[in-house]
PDB file of C-alpha atoms in Angstrom:
ATOM      1  CA  UNK A  16     159.438  86.832  81.639  1.00 55.00           C
ATOM      2  CA  UNK A  17     162.271  87.913  79.427  1.00 60.00           C
ATOM      3  CA  UNK A  18     162.927  91.519  78.251  1.00 56.00           C
ATOM      4  CA  UNK A  19     161.209  92.365  74.983  1.00 60.00           C
ATOM      5  CA  UNK A  20     161.897  95.762  73.419  1.00 59.00           C
ATOM      6  CA  UNK A  21     158.836  97.792  72.583  1.00 53.00           C
ATOM      7  CA  UNK A  22     157.925  97.859  68.790  1.00 59.00           C
ATOM      8  CA  UNK A  23     159.185 100.902  67.022  1.00 61.00           C
ATOM      9  CA  UNK A  24     155.698 102.162  66.267  1.00 61.00           C
ATOM     10  CA  UNK A  25     154.806 102.182  69.954  1.00 51.00           C
ATOM     11  CA  UNK A  26     158.065 103.941  70.839  1.00 49.00           C
ATOM     12  CA  UNK A  27     157.567 106.487  68.057  1.00 54.00           C
ATOM     13  CA  UNK A  28     154.031 107.129  69.172  1.00 54.00           C
ATOM     14  CA  UNK A  29     155.090 107.631  72.820  1.00 54.00           C
ATOM     15  CA  UNK A  30     157.756 110.075  71.708  1.00 50.00           C
ATOM     16  CA  UNK A  31     155.315 111.918  69.575  1.00 51.00           C
ATOM     17  CA  UNK A  32     152.784 112.241  72.399  1.00 51.00           C
ATOM     18  CA  UNK A  33     155.544 113.499  74.648  1.00 49.00           C
ATOM     19  CA  UNK A  34     156.622 116.203  72.225  1.00 50.00           C
ATOM     20  CA  UNK A  35     153.039 117.188  71.518  1.00 50.00           C
ATOM     21  CA  UNK A  36     152.277 117.596  75.208  1.00 48.00           C
ATOM     22  CA  UNK A  37     155.438 119.652  75.703  1.00 49.00           C
ATOM     23  CA  UNK A  38     154.498 121.826  72.751  1.00 52.00           C
ATOM     24  CA  UNK A  39     150.925 122.403  74.176  1.00 55.00           C
ATOM     25  CA  UNK A  40     152.310 123.333  77.453  1.00 56.00           C
ATOM     26  CA  UNK A  41     154.715 125.817  75.834  1.00 64.00           C
ATOM     27  CA  UNK A  42     151.775 127.246  73.831  1.00 74.00           C
ATOM     28  CA  UNK A  43     149.737 127.716  76.954  1.00 78.00           C
ATOM     29  CA  UNK A  44     152.755 129.421  78.841  1.00 77.00           C
ATOM     30  CA  UNK A  45     153.447 131.553  75.763  1.00 85.00           C
ATOM     31  CA  UNK A  46     149.827 132.536  75.382  1.00 86.00           C
ATOM     32  CA  UNK A  47     149.389 133.390  79.082  1.00 85.00           C
ATOM     33  CA  UNK A  48     152.566 135.498  78.947  1.00 85.00           C
ATOM     34  CA  UNK A  49     151.382 137.438  75.928  1.00 86.00           C
ATOM     35  CA  UNK A  50     147.949 137.929  77.482  1.00 88.00           C
ATOM     36  CA  UNK A  51     149.642 139.458  80.525  1.00 90.00           C
ATOM     37  CA  UNK A  52     151.705 141.768  78.392  1.00 89.00           C
ATOM     38  CA  UNK A  53     148.551 142.863  76.477  1.00 90.00           C
ATOM     39  CA  UNK A  54     146.718 143.540  79.792  1.00 89.00           C
ATOM     40  CA  UNK A  55     149.710 145.656  80.919  1.00 91.00           C
ATOM     41  CA  UNK A  56     149.718 147.544  77.622  1.00 90.00           C
ATOM     42  CA  UNK A  57     145.907 148.147  77.948  1.00 89.00           C
ATOM     43  CA  UNK A  58     146.328 149.259  81.568  1.00 89.00           C
ATOM     44  CA  UNK A  59     149.119 151.699  80.739  1.00 88.00           C
ATOM     45  CA  UNK A  60     147.078 153.251  77.872  1.00 90.00           C
ATOM     46  CA  UNK A  61     144.098 153.662  80.222  1.00 87.00           C
ATOM     47  CA  UNK A  62     146.275 155.310  82.812  1.00 89.00           C
ATOM     48  CA  UNK A  63     147.931 157.501  80.145  1.00 85.00           C
ATOM     49  CA  UNK A  64     144.557 158.686  78.765  1.00 86.00           C
ATOM     50  CA  UNK A  65     142.747 159.098  82.055  1.00 82.00           C
ATOM     51  CA  UNK A  66     139.022 159.429  81.558  1.00 78.00           C
ATOM     52  CA  UNK A  67     139.296 159.947  77.838  1.00 77.00           C
ATOM     53  CA  UNK A  68     137.015 157.546  75.752  1.00 80.00           C
ATOM     54  CA  UNK A  69     139.255 156.599  72.963  1.00 88.00           C
ATOM     55  CA  UNK A  70     137.863 154.366  70.181  1.00 92.00           C
ATOM     56  CA  UNK A  71     141.278 152.814  69.975  1.00 93.00           C
ATOM     57  CA  UNK A  72     141.198 151.985  73.722  1.00 93.00           C
ATOM     58  CA  UNK A  73     137.772 150.427  73.081  1.00 93.00           C
ATOM     59  CA  UNK A  74     139.214 148.248  70.278  1.00 94.00           C
ATOM     60  CA  UNK A  75     142.070 147.229  72.503  1.00 94.00           C
ATOM     61  CA  UNK A  76     139.651 146.144  75.198  1.00 93.00           C
ATOM     62  CA  UNK A  77     137.608 144.107  72.592  1.00 96.00           C
ATOM     63  CA  UNK A  78     140.673 142.402  71.182  1.00 95.00           C
ATOM     64  CA  UNK A  79     141.941 141.529  74.589  1.00 95.00           C
ATOM     65  CA  UNK A  80     138.622 139.994  75.542  1.00 95.00           C
ATOM     66  CA  UNK A  81     138.657 138.004  72.261  1.00 96.00           C
ATOM     67  CA  UNK A  82     142.175 136.871  73.060  1.00 95.00           C
ATOM     68  CA  UNK A  83     141.080 135.644  76.543  1.00 94.00           C
ATOM     69  CA  UNK A  84     138.074 133.864  75.073  1.00 95.00           C
ATOM     70  CA  UNK A  85     140.246 132.171  72.465  1.00 94.00           C
ATOM     71  CA  UNK A  86     142.801 131.089  75.133  1.00 93.00           C
ATOM     72  CA  UNK A  87     139.889 129.619  77.245  1.00 94.00           C
ATOM     73  CA  UNK A  88     138.854 127.613  74.202  1.00 94.00           C
ATOM     74  CA  UNK A  89     142.383 126.360  73.698  1.00 92.00           C
ATOM     75  CA  UNK A  90     142.995 128.276  70.373  1.00 93.00           C
ATOM     76  CA  UNK A  91     146.408 129.625  71.320  1.00 92.00           C
ATOM     77  CA  UNK A  92     147.269 130.893  67.862  1.00 92.00           C
ATOM     78  CA  UNK A  93     144.201 132.998  67.664  1.00 94.00           C
ATOM     79  CA  UNK A  94     144.606 134.145  71.261  1.00 94.00           C
ATOM     80  CA  UNK A  95     148.175 135.258  70.563  1.00 94.00           C
ATOM     81  CA  UNK A  96     147.133 137.125  67.354  1.00 95.00           C
ATOM     82  CA  UNK A  97     144.208 138.898  69.118  1.00 95.00           C
ATOM     83  CA  UNK A  98     146.576 139.773  71.962  1.00 94.00           C
ATOM     84  CA  UNK A  99     148.933 141.336  69.388  1.00 94.00           C
ATOM     85  CA  UNK A 100     146.035 143.272  68.045  1.00 94.00           C
ATOM     86  CA  UNK A 101     145.119 144.453  71.443  1.00 95.00           C
ATOM     87  CA  UNK A 102     148.723 145.609  72.056  1.00 94.00           C
ATOM     88  CA  UNK A 103     148.736 147.636  68.733  1.00 94.00           C
ATOM     89  CA  UNK A 104     145.374 149.250  69.494  1.00 94.00           C
ATOM     90  CA  UNK A 105     146.591 150.215  72.993  1.00 93.00           C
ATOM     91  CA  UNK A 106     149.881 151.545  71.611  1.00 92.00           C
ATOM     92  CA  UNK A 107     147.892 153.614  69.062  1.00 94.00           C
ATOM     93  CA  UNK A 108     145.648 154.995  71.718  1.00 92.00           C
ATOM     94  CA  UNK A 109     148.600 156.067  73.838  1.00 91.00           C
ATOM     95  CA  UNK A 110     150.287 157.753  70.864  1.00 92.00           C
ATOM     96  CA  UNK A 111     147.106 159.511  69.832  1.00 91.00           C
ATOM     97  CA  UNK A 112     146.672 160.656  73.493  1.00 89.00           C
ATOM     98  CA  UNK A 113     150.377 161.993  73.526  1.00 89.00           C
ATOM     99  CA  UNK A 114     149.819 163.741  70.302  1.00 92.00           C
ATOM    100  CA  UNK A 115     146.645 165.397  71.540  1.00 89.00           C
ATOM    101  CA  UNK A 116     148.405 166.554  74.752  1.00 90.00           C
ATOM    102  CA  UNK A 117     151.259 167.938  72.702  1.00 94.00           C
ATOM    103  CA  UNK A 118     148.876 169.806  70.327  1.00 94.00           C
ATOM    104  CA  UNK A 119     147.075 171.255  73.364  1.00 93.00           C
ATOM    105  CA  UNK A 120     150.331 172.389  74.788  1.00 95.00           C
ATOM    106  CA  UNK A 121     151.428 173.945  71.592  1.00 95.00           C
ATOM    107  CA  UNK A 122     148.177 175.831  71.062  1.00 94.00           C
ATOM    108  CA  UNK A 123     148.464 177.048  74.790  1.00 95.00           C
ATOM    109  CA  UNK A 124     151.957 178.295  73.981  1.00 95.00           C
ATOM    110  CA  UNK A 125     150.842 180.046  70.798  1.00 94.00           C
ATOM    111  CA  UNK A 126     148.072 181.737  72.691  1.00 95.00           C
ATOM    112  CA  UNK A 127     150.468 182.930  75.413  1.00 95.00           C
ATOM    113  CA  UNK A 128     152.914 184.252  72.801  1.00 94.00           C
ATOM    114  CA  UNK A 129     150.120 186.122  70.900  1.00 94.00           C
ATOM    115  CA  UNK A 130     149.001 187.626  74.233  1.00 93.00           C
ATOM    116  CA  UNK A 131     152.423 188.899  75.081  1.00 92.00           C
ATOM    117  CA  UNK A 132     152.841 190.308  71.492  1.00 92.00           C
ATOM    118  CA  UNK A 133     149.539 192.116  71.864  1.00 91.00           C
ATOM    119  CA  UNK A 134     150.548 193.509  75.316  1.00 90.00           C
ATOM    120  CA  UNK A 135     153.899 194.742  74.002  1.00 90.00           C
ATOM    121  CA  UNK A 136     152.217 196.389  71.017  1.00 90.00           C
ATOM    122  CA  UNK A 137     149.795 198.209  73.320  1.00 89.00           C
ATOM    123  CA  UNK A 138     152.375 199.732  75.517  1.00 78.00           C
ATOM    124  CA  UNK A 139     154.025 202.618  73.769  1.00 73.00           C
ATOM    125  CA  UNK A 140     157.824 202.624  73.785  1.00 64.00           C
ATOM    126  CA  UNK A 141     157.967 199.342  75.892  1.00 56.00           C
ATOM    127  CA  UNK A 142     159.454 197.122  73.261  1.00 55.00           C
ATOM    128  CA  UNK A 143     159.359 198.853  70.021  1.00 55.00           C
ATOM    129  CA  UNK A 144     162.364 199.586  67.882  1.00 57.00           C
ATOM    130  CA  UNK A 145     163.587 203.077  68.907  1.00 51.00           C
ATOM    131  CA  UNK A 146     163.551 202.603  72.616  1.00 48.00           C
TER     132      UNK A 146
END
């Protein structure tokens, strides 16, 4: 049987299928990578907050679950979007936790300084102007 080239339509369809398959594989890898990053961000936020029950952390958990569900269903665009939302919520939770810790430290410092001022004012001649 002599060599007969494939019709252009068949060749074009084969190329299209190969490109689409590569794109799907890339989407899966990209989605899996982003889900892993989101899991890491969530774990870091949980570690940073300790036992604190942050609403933002709850949102991050819910968005990550939605992302994982979308990935299982093959909706990689939705999965990546939900993973981004989980990252943002986890970052917000960490930021609010850091702010709360800073405010507590600042309040403690203010109380300590006030206590020292009171003690200095109670001791005659200890730190007043005319020593």
